[in-house]
C-alpha cells in the first residue's frame, strides 16, 4: 500500500523474493519433464534423469531444490481468464486449501508443509536399497566391517534430496578411502563424475551420488560422534515436539539458497538443529514443550533471533545443562594452540571443550542475512496490513520464503512410481513408522523403541496432537488442525549491545 497525493493505492504483492539477483538466469526454466517418469512395462524401474527447459547448468544438477532464478520462471505462469486462479506450477505444492488470516494461517500452512515434505514410505524404501548396495561393496572388501547409518536419514529429519550419511567401522592402519572409492567405481554404484575423496577434510569422507537414484551419500570411517549425535537428536525430538516442524522448514529454507553445506561455508544440519534447540531452551515462554504451541510464532521468532538480535561476534551457543550462552572471550582462554572461536560458535554437547560445531561455517553472516530477510518478509505477511493485498486469500504466506521446485516434486513422483505400492495410502514417514524404520534399526543393530504407540485412527498432525504425530504416520488423512490461541508476533527476543547479550537466562563464563 502506498500513497500518491491524497489517494492510497494497493500494489500487488510479490509472492517470492529470493536473496539472489533476479537477473541471474543460471537456473531459469526450472521444472522440466523428467525422462523415465513412469515404470517401464516390464516393471523395472528406470533411471531418474531430470531435464530442463533451458540450458543445462551444473548448479541445477547438483541441487534440484535450488531456486536461483525462480522468479523468472514464475513470470511464465498466468491467471486463468475464467477462474482467475494462478495457472502452472507455483512452487507451493503443500498448499491445498485457504488458511486463516495472520499468524494462525502461517501456523496452519507450516503443518501442511510438514505433511507434504516429510519422508514417505517409498522414499525410505528407496534409500534403504541405496544403503544395501553400498554395504555390499564394503562387505566384499572387508567382511568384518560394520556399516551404520546416521544423520538425517536415521532421525527422519531429511528432505527429498538430502544426503545419506554412512560410517564404516573397522581396523585399518590408514583409512582406506581410495580403496573404497575404486571399488565403488568398478561396481558402477556411484555416478562416474560425482565420486570425490575429501582426505584433507577435518573428517575425511567419500562423497558420491548413487548412479541409479541420484541420492547423495557421504561415507566416513571410524567416526563415532555421528551415531551419538543421531541419538541426541532423537532425544530432543521427544522433549520438543515442535522441533521436526521448525527444522524441516529451516532446512528447506537454507537448501534452496545453497546455504546448507558446511563444505561451502553454509550451516550444516547438525549446527542448524543445535541452534533450534538452543532457541527453544532459552525461550522466555515455558510452553515451547507444549504440543499446541503456535509454530508460526516460533518460526518468526527464530528468524528474529538469529537474523537480527544474536551477537555473533561475542556470543557462543551451549546446549548442555539446559542451555546457555557463553562469552567467546572466555571460551578462547580454554582453547589450545591459540585457536579462536568461529563466527558461529556452537559447543558440541557430545564433546564439550574445544569442539566447535560451527567452525567451518565461514558463510555464517550470509545465513544471518537470509534469516533477517525471512523475518522481515514473514512479519509483513502476517501483519494486519496484509489483508489488504489483492491476492491475500489465495497466495501462500510460507511461500514467500520457501519454494519447492518442480524438479523436486517430479522427482518424488518418480520415486512413488518405482518404489511405491499403488494400494498403499500415501503417508509421511518421519522415522517413527514401526515398519520400515525397523529395517533401518536392523541396519544399525539397534533395538526398536518399546514405547512406540500403536497407530490411532484419530491421530492428527495438528499442534494439539503433535506429541502423537511425531511418532505416528497418517497425518494427511486427519481433520484440519484446530486454531490455537493467537500469540504476539512483533516481539524482540534479544537485544545486543556492546556487551555480550541482554537476556534473562543464565550465563556461564
Tab-separated table of C-alpha atoms in Angstrom:
chain	number	residue	atom	x	y	z
A	1	UNK	CA	0.000	0.000	0.000
A	2	UNK	CA	1.441	3.385	-0.964
A	3	UNK	CA	0.204	6.949	-1.052
A	4	UNK	CA	0.210	9.191	-4.091
A	5	UNK	CA	-1.130	12.627	-3.297
A	6	UNK	CA	-4.348	12.190	-1.347
A	7	UNK	CA	-5.052	8.740	-2.817
A	8	UNK	CA	-3.980	5.383	-1.392
A	9	UNK	CA	-3.103	2.622	-3.846
A	10	UNK	CA	-2.838	-1.114	-3.230
A	11	UNK	CA	0.134	-2.610	-5.046
A	12	UNK	CA	0.102	-6.311	-5.884
A	13	UNK	CA	2.462	-8.177	-3.601
A	14	UNK	CA	5.467	-10.068	-4.827
A	15	UNK	CA	4.963	-13.583	-3.662
A	16	UNK	CA	8.562	-14.794	-3.557
A	17	UNK	CA	11.720	-12.725	-3.382
A	18	UNK	CA	14.941	-14.742	-3.362
A	19	UNK	CA	18.163	-13.367	-1.929
A	20	UNK	CA	19.915	-13.685	-5.254
A	21	UNK	CA	19.721	-11.238	-8.122
A	22	UNK	CA	16.690	-12.000	-10.276
A	23	UNK	CA	18.739	-11.360	-13.391
A	24	UNK	CA	20.740	-14.479	-12.662
A	25	UNK	CA	19.467	-16.900	-15.319
A	26	UNK	CA	21.737	-19.802	-14.484
A	27	UNK	CA	18.752	-21.835	-13.327
A	28	UNK	CA	15.945	-20.376	-15.376
A	29	UNK	CA	13.383	-22.695	-16.813
A	30	UNK	CA	13.336	-24.922	-13.752
A	31	UNK	CA	10.919	-27.785	-13.689
A	32	UNK	CA	11.165	-29.727	-16.924
A	33	UNK	CA	9.627	-33.109	-17.614
A	34	UNK	CA	11.799	-35.983	-16.401
A	35	UNK	CA	12.614	-38.929	-18.593
A	36	UNK	CA	11.552	-42.214	-17.114
A	37	UNK	CA	8.810	-40.678	-15.043
A	38	UNK	CA	6.794	-43.903	-15.107
A	39	UNK	CA	7.748	-47.520	-14.718
A	40	UNK	CA	8.623	-49.488	-17.789
A	41	UNK	CA	6.192	-52.125	-18.984
A	42	UNK	CA	8.358	-54.938	-17.640
A	43	UNK	CA	8.153	-53.494	-14.131
A	44	UNK	CA	11.824	-52.472	-13.989
A	45	UNK	CA	12.448	-49.024	-12.543
A	46	UNK	CA	14.136	-46.621	-14.920
A	47	UNK	CA	16.907	-44.168	-14.140
A	48	UNK	CA	15.962	-40.703	-12.992
A	49	UNK	CA	17.180	-38.105	-15.443
A	50	UNK	CA	15.593	-34.704	-14.988
A	51	UNK	CA	15.709	-32.295	-17.911
A	52	UNK	CA	15.158	-28.555	-18.047
A	53	UNK	CA	13.575	-26.211	-20.495
A	54	UNK	CA	16.674	-24.059	-20.633
A	55	UNK	CA	20.355	-24.749	-20.996
A	56	UNK	CA	21.889	-27.350	-18.709
A	57	UNK	CA	23.875	-25.954	-15.819
A	58	UNK	CA	25.988	-27.654	-13.174
A	59	UNK	CA	24.470	-25.888	-10.189
A	60	UNK	CA	20.996	-27.102	-11.030
A	61	UNK	CA	22.148	-30.701	-11.470
A	62	UNK	CA	23.913	-30.586	-8.109
A	63	UNK	CA	20.931	-29.188	-6.228
A	64	UNK	CA	17.457	-29.924	-7.560
A	65	UNK	CA	15.993	-27.717	-4.830
A	66	UNK	CA	17.947	-24.576	-5.764
A	67	UNK	CA	15.691	-21.614	-6.503
A	68	UNK	CA	18.254	-19.475	-8.316
A	69	UNK	CA	16.317	-17.600	-10.987
A	70	UNK	CA	12.998	-18.975	-9.749
A	71	UNK	CA	11.210	-15.641	-10.120
A	72	UNK	CA	11.901	-15.512	-13.843
A	73	UNK	CA	10.269	-18.920	-14.270
A	74	UNK	CA	7.195	-17.786	-12.366
A	75	UNK	CA	6.738	-14.951	-14.852
A	76	UNK	CA	5.695	-17.538	-17.451
A	77	UNK	CA	2.661	-18.563	-15.418
A	78	UNK	CA	-0.535	-16.640	-15.872
A	79	UNK	CA	-4.043	-16.368	-14.497
A	80	UNK	CA	-6.938	-18.407	-15.820
A	81	UNK	CA	-9.314	-15.991	-17.551
A	82	UNK	CA	-12.375	-17.842	-16.232
A	83	UNK	CA	-11.435	-18.645	-12.638
A	84	UNK	CA	-8.797	-16.014	-12.009
A	85	UNK	CA	-6.603	-18.647	-10.361
A	86	UNK	CA	-2.888	-18.926	-10.967
A	87	UNK	CA	-2.028	-21.411	-13.706
A	88	UNK	CA	1.076	-23.508	-13.882
A	89	UNK	CA	3.392	-24.756	-11.150
A	90	UNK	CA	3.628	-22.209	-8.318
A	91	UNK	CA	6.212	-23.940	-6.140
A	92	UNK	CA	3.858	-24.462	-3.177
A	93	UNK	CA	2.511	-27.995	-3.673
A	94	UNK	CA	1.677	-28.291	0.029
A	95	UNK	CA	-0.954	-25.539	-0.238
A	96	UNK	CA	-4.222	-27.309	-0.977
A	97	UNK	CA	-6.583	-25.037	0.965
A	98	UNK	CA	-7.040	-21.471	2.106
A	99	UNK	CA	-5.782	-20.556	5.554
A	100	UNK	CA	-6.830	-18.271	8.359
A	101	UNK	CA	-5.540	-14.725	8.464
A	102	UNK	CA	-2.261	-13.722	10.002
A	103	UNK	CA	-0.124	-15.796	12.303
A	104	UNK	CA	-2.697	-18.560	12.714
A	105	UNK	CA	-2.726	-19.048	8.951
A	106	UNK	CA	1.073	-19.325	8.947
A	107	UNK	CA	0.842	-21.982	11.649
A	108	UNK	CA	-1.692	-23.954	9.597
A	109	UNK	CA	0.444	-23.711	6.482
A	110	UNK	CA	3.574	-24.921	8.261
A	111	UNK	CA	1.711	-28.043	9.377
A	112	UNK	CA	0.634	-28.658	5.765
A	113	UNK	CA	4.201	-28.134	4.555
A	114	UNK	CA	5.404	-30.632	7.147
A	115	UNK	CA	2.894	-33.212	5.933
A	116	UNK	CA	3.966	-32.696	2.341
A	117	UNK	CA	7.745	-32.646	2.812
A	118	UNK	CA	8.040	-35.395	5.449
A	119	UNK	CA	9.637	-38.627	4.204
A	120	UNK	CA	7.254	-41.066	2.557
A	121	UNK	CA	7.470	-44.864	2.876
A	122	UNK	CA	8.622	-45.284	-0.715
A	123	UNK	CA	11.380	-42.722	-0.206
A	124	UNK	CA	12.760	-44.577	2.797
A	125	UNK	CA	12.473	-47.848	0.894
A	126	UNK	CA	14.499	-46.414	-1.986
A	127	UNK	CA	17.170	-45.094	0.370
A	128	UNK	CA	17.455	-48.423	2.145
A	129	UNK	CA	18.236	-50.003	-1.228
A	130	UNK	CA	20.991	-47.440	-1.792
A	131	UNK	CA	22.449	-48.296	1.617
A	132	UNK	CA	22.299	-52.016	0.827
A	133	UNK	CA	24.172	-51.552	-2.467
A	134	UNK	CA	26.992	-49.679	-0.747
A	135	UNK	CA	27.093	-52.119	2.174
A	136	UNK	CA	27.509	-54.980	-0.285
A	137	UNK	CA	30.603	-53.347	-1.778
A	138	UNK	CA	32.056	-52.630	1.665
A	139	UNK	CA	31.470	-56.162	2.971
A	140	UNK	CA	33.027	-57.653	-0.161
A	141	UNK	CA	36.172	-55.677	0.658
A	142	UNK	CA	36.107	-56.102	4.443
A	143	UNK	CA	33.682	-58.827	5.622
A	144	UNK	CA	34.106	-57.897	9.296
A	145	UNK	CA	33.467	-54.173	8.786
A	146	UNK	CA	30.374	-52.633	10.353
A	147	UNK	CA	28.316	-50.036	8.474
A	148	UNK	CA	25.923	-47.726	10.300
A	149	UNK	CA	23.523	-45.032	9.159
A	150	UNK	CA	23.456	-41.710	10.980
A	151	UNK	CA	22.464	-38.139	10.238
A	152	UNK	CA	19.076	-37.017	8.965
A	153	UNK	CA	18.192	-40.379	7.418
A	154	UNK	CA	18.385	-42.088	10.804
A	155	UNK	CA	16.471	-39.309	12.605
A	156	UNK	CA	13.769	-38.850	9.956
A	157	UNK	CA	14.576	-35.146	9.520
A	158	UNK	CA	15.554	-35.378	5.881
A	159	UNK	CA	14.272	-33.645	2.780
A	160	UNK	CA	13.593	-35.448	-0.536
A	161	UNK	CA	17.081	-34.599	-1.836
A	162	UNK	CA	19.029	-34.865	1.434
A	163	UNK	CA	22.230	-36.887	1.699
A	164	UNK	CA	22.610	-40.269	3.335
A	165	UNK	CA	25.379	-40.383	5.954
A	166	UNK	CA	27.199	-43.680	6.456
A	167	UNK	CA	30.071	-44.568	8.759
A	168	UNK	CA	32.264	-47.671	8.375
A	169	UNK	CA	33.875	-49.178	11.453
A	170	UNK	CA	36.893	-51.425	11.099
A	171	UNK	CA	40.606	-51.830	11.810
A	172	UNK	CA	42.999	-50.182	9.357
A	173	UNK	CA	46.410	-48.606	9.775
A	174	UNK	CA	45.373	-45.847	7.374
A	175	UNK	CA	41.846	-45.010	6.322
A	176	UNK	CA	41.050	-46.928	3.102
A	177	UNK	CA	39.350	-44.019	1.364
A	178	UNK	CA	40.869	-44.635	-2.052
A	179	UNK	CA	40.358	-48.385	-1.857
A	180	UNK	CA	36.641	-47.967	-1.354
A	181	UNK	CA	36.465	-45.225	-3.978
A	182	UNK	CA	37.989	-47.535	-6.589
A	183	UNK	CA	35.632	-50.387	-5.670
A	184	UNK	CA	32.573	-48.146	-5.933
A	185	UNK	CA	33.683	-47.026	-9.377
A	186	UNK	CA	34.266	-50.564	-10.623
A	187	UNK	CA	30.859	-51.702	-9.377
A	188	UNK	CA	29.168	-48.672	-11.006
A	189	UNK	CA	27.478	-47.830	-7.724
A	190	UNK	CA	28.451	-44.188	-7.953
A	191	UNK	CA	27.896	-41.777	-10.793
A	192	UNK	CA	31.269	-41.521	-12.550
A	193	UNK	CA	31.613	-37.749	-12.193
A	194	UNK	CA	30.212	-37.482	-8.688
A	195	UNK	CA	32.562	-39.545	-6.536
A	196	UNK	CA	35.114	-37.495	-4.608
A	197	UNK	CA	37.569	-38.276	-1.838
A	198	UNK	CA	37.994	-35.460	0.669
A	199	UNK	CA	41.029	-36.808	2.500
A	200	UNK	CA	42.161	-33.379	3.744
A	201	UNK	CA	38.887	-32.506	5.450
A	202	UNK	CA	38.544	-32.356	9.234
A	203	UNK	CA	36.611	-35.607	8.947
A	204	UNK	CA	37.844	-37.407	5.786
A	205	UNK	CA	34.911	-38.648	3.729
A	206	UNK	CA	33.934	-40.079	0.374
A	207	UNK	CA	31.164	-38.155	-1.377
A	208	UNK	CA	29.188	-39.801	-4.161
A	209	UNK	CA	25.879	-39.783	-5.972
A	210	UNK	CA	24.094	-43.094	-6.490
A	211	UNK	CA	24.078	-43.771	-10.220
A	212	UNK	CA	20.516	-45.101	-10.227
A	213	UNK	CA	18.560	-42.850	-7.864
A	214	UNK	CA	20.753	-39.711	-7.739
A	215	UNK	CA	20.731	-39.918	-3.946
A	216	UNK	CA	23.885	-38.345	-2.497
A	217	UNK	CA	25.901	-40.313	0.045
A	218	UNK	CA	28.711	-39.321	2.436
A	219	UNK	CA	30.886	-42.150	3.786
A	220	UNK	CA	33.235	-41.709	6.736
A	221	UNK	CA	35.395	-44.149	8.704
A	222	UNK	CA	35.556	-44.897	12.444
A	223	UNK	CA	33.754	-41.700	13.473
A	224	UNK	CA	31.516	-42.443	16.450
A	225	UNK	CA	30.286	-38.887	17.002
A	226	UNK	CA	27.771	-39.043	14.139
A	227	UNK	CA	25.932	-42.032	15.582
A	228	UNK	CA	25.894	-40.407	19.045
A	229	UNK	CA	24.578	-37.172	17.536
A	230	UNK	CA	21.663	-39.053	15.952
A	231	UNK	CA	20.693	-40.402	19.380
A	232	UNK	CA	20.921	-36.892	20.846
A	233	UNK	CA	18.651	-35.513	18.127
A	234	UNK	CA	16.053	-38.206	18.786
A	235	UNK	CA	16.062	-37.294	22.489
A	236	UNK	CA	15.477	-33.616	21.768
A	237	UNK	CA	12.687	-34.504	19.328
A	238	UNK	CA	10.950	-36.222	22.235
A	239	UNK	CA	11.409	-33.244	24.521
A	240	UNK	CA	10.378	-30.599	21.960
A	241	UNK	CA	7.661	-31.988	19.637
A	242	UNK	CA	7.756	-28.786	17.577
A	243	UNK	CA	11.389	-29.357	16.541
A	244	UNK	CA	10.691	-31.501	13.434
A	245	UNK	CA	8.346	-28.810	12.100
A	246	UNK	CA	10.871	-25.999	12.606
A	247	UNK	CA	13.858	-27.975	11.374
A	248	UNK	CA	12.299	-29.140	8.096
A	249	UNK	CA	11.174	-25.590	7.248
A	250	UNK	CA	14.612	-24.200	8.096
A	251	UNK	CA	16.436	-26.929	6.170
A	252	UNK	CA	14.352	-26.236	3.069
A	253	UNK	CA	14.981	-22.501	3.507
A	254	UNK	CA	18.764	-22.993	3.515
A	255	UNK	CA	18.829	-25.790	0.928
A	256	UNK	CA	17.172	-23.811	-1.835
A	257	UNK	CA	19.690	-20.983	-1.292
A	258	UNK	CA	22.714	-23.327	-1.275
A	259	UNK	CA	23.461	-22.335	2.325
A	260	UNK	CA	23.134	-25.815	3.810
A	261	UNK	CA	26.559	-27.329	3.098
A	262	UNK	CA	29.413	-26.893	5.588
A	263	UNK	CA	31.794	-27.748	2.743
A	264	UNK	CA	30.795	-24.497	1.008
A	265	UNK	CA	30.582	-22.392	4.174
A	266	UNK	CA	26.927	-22.856	4.992
A	267	UNK	CA	25.264	-24.227	8.106
A	268	UNK	CA	25.059	-27.996	8.292
A	269	UNK	CA	22.096	-29.945	9.596
A	270	UNK	CA	23.656	-30.628	12.993
A	271	UNK	CA	24.503	-26.954	13.589
A	272	UNK	CA	21.036	-25.885	12.486
A	273	UNK	CA	19.426	-28.413	14.807
A	274	UNK	CA	21.507	-27.223	17.773
A	275	UNK	CA	20.589	-23.600	17.007
A	276	UNK	CA	16.913	-24.568	17.068
A	277	UNK	CA	17.360	-26.474	20.332
A	278	UNK	CA	19.136	-23.502	21.938
A	279	UNK	CA	16.344	-21.209	20.748
A	280	UNK	CA	13.738	-23.390	22.457
A	281	UNK	CA	15.828	-23.946	25.591
A	282	UNK	CA	16.245	-20.218	26.229
A	283	UNK	CA	12.805	-19.124	25.103
A	284	UNK	CA	11.060	-16.834	27.537
A	285	UNK	CA	7.834	-18.863	27.421
A	286	UNK	CA	7.605	-22.178	29.178
A	287	UNK	CA	5.078	-23.623	26.721
A	288	UNK	CA	7.638	-24.358	23.985
A	289	UNK	CA	7.441	-28.014	25.033
A	290	UNK	CA	3.670	-27.960	24.632
A	291	UNK	CA	2.227	-29.661	21.553
A	292	UNK	CA	-0.261	-26.820	20.954
A	293	UNK	CA	2.312	-24.037	20.561
A	294	UNK	CA	1.862	-21.750	17.556
A	295	UNK	CA	4.612	-22.837	15.158
A	296	UNK	CA	4.278	-19.698	13.053
A	297	UNK	CA	5.191	-17.523	16.013
A	298	UNK	CA	8.202	-19.678	16.811
A	299	UNK	CA	9.443	-19.592	13.217
A	300	UNK	CA	9.315	-15.791	13.065
A	301	UNK	CA	10.986	-15.523	16.448
A	302	UNK	CA	13.758	-17.891	15.317
A	303	UNK	CA	14.441	-15.687	12.294
A	304	UNK	CA	14.327	-12.607	14.512
A	305	UNK	CA	16.816	-14.055	16.984
A	306	UNK	CA	19.440	-15.335	14.554
A	307	UNK	CA	18.795	-12.763	11.840
A	308	UNK	CA	18.740	-9.616	13.949
A	309	UNK	CA	19.452	-9.891	17.640
A	310	UNK	CA	22.049	-12.571	18.254
A	311	UNK	CA	25.559	-11.192	18.791
A	312	UNK	CA	27.686	-13.492	16.648
A	313	UNK	CA	30.888	-11.581	17.425
A	314	UNK	CA	30.838	-12.007	21.187
A	315	UNK	CA	28.479	-14.852	21.979
A	316	UNK	CA	28.514	-18.613	21.568
A	317	UNK	CA	25.873	-21.303	21.999
A	318	UNK	CA	25.936	-24.034	24.626
A	319	UNK	CA	23.337	-26.833	24.721
A	320	UNK	CA	24.376	-28.913	27.709
A	321	UNK	CA	22.912	-28.467	31.211
A	322	UNK	CA	19.700	-26.931	29.946
A	323	UNK	CA	21.325	-24.448	27.593
A	324	UNK	CA	23.092	-21.118	27.991
A	325	UNK	CA	25.064	-18.528	26.093
A	326	UNK	CA	28.816	-18.293	26.578
A	327	UNK	CA	31.260	-15.424	26.129
A	328	UNK	CA	33.680	-16.115	23.300
A	329	UNK	CA	36.473	-14.348	25.179
A	330	UNK	CA	36.152	-16.881	27.970
A	331	UNK	CA	35.927	-19.775	25.524
A	332	UNK	CA	39.163	-18.720	23.848
A	333	UNK	CA	41.072	-18.899	27.137
A	334	UNK	CA	40.387	-22.625	27.306
A	335	UNK	CA	41.212	-23.321	23.661
A	336	UNK	CA	44.562	-24.823	22.792
A	337	UNK	CA	47.246	-23.633	20.356
A	338	UNK	CA	45.845	-20.134	20.033
A	339	UNK	CA	42.656	-21.157	18.237
A	340	UNK	CA	39.782	-18.691	18.293
A	341	UNK	CA	36.056	-19.452	18.407
A	342	UNK	CA	34.466	-19.289	14.980
A	343	UNK	CA	31.913	-16.688	13.926
A	344	UNK	CA	29.159	-19.209	14.631
A	345	UNK	CA	30.475	-20.847	17.780
A	346	UNK	CA	28.363	-23.827	18.858
A	347	UNK	CA	29.788	-26.070	21.521
A	348	UNK	CA	29.225	-29.715	20.683
A	349	UNK	CA	27.223	-31.172	23.592
A	350	UNK	CA	28.795	-34.566	22.899
A	351	UNK	CA	32.364	-33.234	23.038
A	352	UNK	CA	32.400	-30.119	25.257
A	353	UNK	CA	35.524	-28.047	25.206
A	354	UNK	CA	37.404	-27.399	22.002
A	355	UNK	CA	34.976	-28.962	19.536
A	356	UNK	CA	33.309	-26.055	17.716
A	357	UNK	CA	30.466	-27.424	15.554
A	358	UNK	CA	30.220	-24.205	13.518
A	359	UNK	CA	33.938	-23.792	12.845
A	360	UNK	CA	33.625	-24.486	9.105
A	361	UNK	CA	30.573	-22.279	8.532
A	362	UNK	CA	32.528	-19.339	7.131
A	363	UNK	CA	29.374	-18.108	5.382
A	364	UNK	CA	27.506	-17.644	8.674
A	365	UNK	CA	26.958	-13.931	8.029
A	366	UNK	CA	25.296	-14.708	4.718
A	367	UNK	CA	22.990	-17.083	6.578
A	368	UNK	CA	22.320	-14.331	9.128
A	369	UNK	CA	21.331	-12.039	6.262
A	370	UNK	CA	18.969	-14.704	4.914
A	371	UNK	CA	17.338	-15.117	8.342
A	372	UNK	CA	16.893	-11.365	8.628
A	373	UNK	CA	15.255	-11.288	5.207
A	374	UNK	CA	12.857	-14.054	6.237
A	375	UNK	CA	11.964	-12.241	9.454
A	376	UNK	CA	11.025	-9.064	7.589
A	377	UNK	CA	9.019	-10.871	4.905
A	378	UNK	CA	7.047	-13.096	7.285
A	379	UNK	CA	6.416	-10.293	9.764
A	380	UNK	CA	4.866	-8.217	6.996
A	381	UNK	CA	2.923	-11.186	5.642
A	382	UNK	CA	1.145	-11.811	8.972
A	383	UNK	CA	0.663	-8.156	9.883
A	384	UNK	CA	-2.838	-6.586	9.814
A	385	UNK	CA	-1.996	-4.649	6.662
A	386	UNK	CA	-1.544	-7.921	4.731
A	387	UNK	CA	-5.299	-8.426	4.458
A	388	UNK	CA	-5.442	-5.510	2.030
A	389	UNK	CA	-3.290	-7.320	-0.529
A	390	UNK	CA	-5.493	-8.156	-3.541
A	391	UNK	CA	-4.268	-11.767	-3.708
A	392	UNK	CA	-4.004	-12.301	0.030
A	393	UNK	CA	-6.589	-15.111	0.260
A	394	UNK	CA	-5.083	-17.329	-2.440
A	395	UNK	CA	-1.344	-16.760	-2.066
A	396	UNK	CA	0.992	-18.607	0.259
A	397	UNK	CA	2.483	-16.921	3.317
A	398	UNK	CA	5.174	-19.557	3.778
A	399	UNK	CA	5.779	-19.493	0.025
A	400	UNK	CA	7.257	-16.009	0.386
A	401	UNK	CA	10.409	-17.527	1.847
A	402	UNK	CA	10.473	-21.149	0.652
A	403	UNK	CA	9.513	-22.909	-2.553
A	404	UNK	CA	9.717	-26.495	-3.743
A	405	UNK	CA	10.951	-26.655	-7.315
A	406	UNK	CA	9.032	-28.614	-9.910
A	407	UNK	CA	12.078	-30.820	-10.405
A	408	UNK	CA	11.904	-31.954	-6.759
A	409	UNK	CA	8.160	-32.524	-6.980
A	410	UNK	CA	8.566	-34.633	-10.132
A	411	UNK	CA	11.483	-36.494	-8.568
A	412	UNK	CA	9.178	-37.542	-5.724
A	413	UNK	CA	6.569	-38.651	-8.258
A	414	UNK	CA	9.230	-40.754	-9.972
A	415	UNK	CA	10.137	-42.356	-6.637
A	416	UNK	CA	6.479	-43.130	-5.977
A	417	UNK	CA	6.061	-44.733	-9.397
A	418	UNK	CA	9.069	-47.008	-8.884
A	419	UNK	CA	9.056	-47.817	-5.168
A	420	UNK	CA	5.522	-47.052	-4.075
A	421	UNK	CA	2.738	-49.578	-3.694
A	422	UNK	CA	-0.278	-48.489	-5.700
A	423	UNK	CA	-2.551	-49.872	-2.983
A	424	UNK	CA	-0.866	-48.168	-0.046
A	425	UNK	CA	-2.069	-44.897	1.414
A	426	UNK	CA	0.403	-42.111	0.739
A	427	UNK	CA	1.734	-41.188	4.169
A	428	UNK	CA	4.713	-39.300	5.516
A	429	UNK	CA	7.240	-41.437	7.350
A	430	UNK	CA	9.220	-39.280	9.739
A	431	UNK	CA	11.372	-42.099	11.141
A	432	UNK	CA	8.597	-43.029	13.519
A	433	UNK	CA	6.747	-45.620	11.484
A	434	UNK	CA	7.229	-49.067	13.015
A	435	UNK	CA	7.541	-50.901	9.681
A	436	UNK	CA	10.324	-49.522	7.516
A	437	UNK	CA	12.144	-47.809	10.369
A	438	UNK	CA	12.670	-51.236	11.920
A	439	UNK	CA	14.694	-52.142	8.843
A	440	UNK	CA	16.874	-49.098	9.438
A	441	UNK	CA	17.311	-50.065	13.085
A	442	UNK	CA	18.377	-53.529	11.978
A	443	UNK	CA	20.982	-51.947	9.695
A	444	UNK	CA	22.424	-50.221	12.754
A	445	UNK	CA	21.899	-53.176	15.087
A	446	UNK	CA	19.575	-51.026	17.140
A	447	UNK	CA	16.757	-52.271	19.324
A	448	UNK	CA	13.414	-50.703	18.327
A	449	UNK	CA	11.852	-48.395	20.873
A	450	UNK	CA	9.438	-50.291	23.067
A	451	UNK	CA	7.349	-47.252	23.813
A	452	UNK	CA	6.160	-46.658	20.249
A	453	UNK	CA	2.412	-46.479	20.499
A	454	UNK	CA	0.184	-48.380	18.081
A	455	UNK	CA	-1.426	-46.401	15.308
A	456	UNK	CA	-4.506	-44.466	16.239
A	457	UNK	CA	-7.125	-43.608	13.662
A	458	UNK	CA	-7.739	-40.320	15.397
A	459	UNK	CA	-4.128	-39.199	15.409
A	460	UNK	CA	-3.565	-35.821	13.880
A	461	UNK	CA	-0.663	-33.658	12.848
A	462	UNK	CA	-2.274	-30.637	14.407
A	463	UNK	CA	-0.436	-28.788	17.179
A	464	UNK	CA	-2.877	-30.193	19.717
A	465	UNK	CA	-1.907	-33.756	18.813
A	466	UNK	CA	1.694	-33.062	17.869
A	467	UNK	CA	3.096	-35.345	20.517
A	468	UNK	CA	1.272	-38.242	18.821
A	469	UNK	CA	2.044	-37.412	15.218
A	470	UNK	CA	5.754	-37.039	15.771
A	471	UNK	CA	5.600	-40.767	16.422
A	472	UNK	CA	2.838	-41.971	14.188
A	473	UNK	CA	2.157	-41.649	10.460
A	474	UNK	CA	-1.189	-40.817	8.879
A	475	UNK	CA	-1.409	-37.036	9.418
A	476	UNK	CA	-2.513	-36.461	5.834
A	477	UNK	CA	-5.912	-38.002	6.488
A	478	UNK	CA	-6.580	-36.250	9.780
A	479	UNK	CA	-9.008	-33.384	10.282
A	480	UNK	CA	-7.649	-29.841	9.856
A	481	UNK	CA	-5.722	-28.587	12.876
A	482	UNK	CA	-7.687	-26.533	15.414
A	483	UNK	CA	-6.881	-22.877	15.726
A	484	UNK	CA	-4.564	-22.255	18.664
A	485	UNK	CA	-4.942	-19.009	20.584
A	486	UNK	CA	-3.257	-16.091	18.816
A	487	UNK	CA	0.195	-15.237	20.068
A	488	UNK	CA	2.146	-11.988	19.782
A	489	UNK	CA	4.483	-11.752	16.833
A	490	UNK	CA	6.271	-8.415	16.768
A	491	UNK	CA	8.371	-9.028	19.860
A	492	UNK	CA	12.090	-8.653	20.396
A	493	UNK	CA	13.588	-11.836	21.729
A	494	UNK	CA	17.086	-10.496	22.347
A	495	UNK	CA	18.874	-7.183	22.408
A	496	UNK	CA	22.563	-6.943	21.582
A	497	UNK	CA	24.671	-4.044	22.734
A	498	UNK	CA	28.395	-3.597	23.249
A	499	UNK	CA	28.230	-6.174	25.978
A	500	UNK	CA	27.662	-9.835	25.248
A	501	UNK	CA	23.914	-10.180	25.296
A	502	UNK	CA	20.957	-8.953	27.260
A	503	UNK	CA	18.706	-11.864	28.019
A	504	UNK	CA	17.085	-13.233	31.187
A	505	UNK	CA	18.935	-16.560	31.180
A	506	UNK	CA	21.922	-17.904	33.000
A	507	UNK	CA	25.355	-17.092	31.608
A	508	UNK	CA	28.294	-19.423	32.024
A	509	UNK	CA	31.741	-17.947	31.822
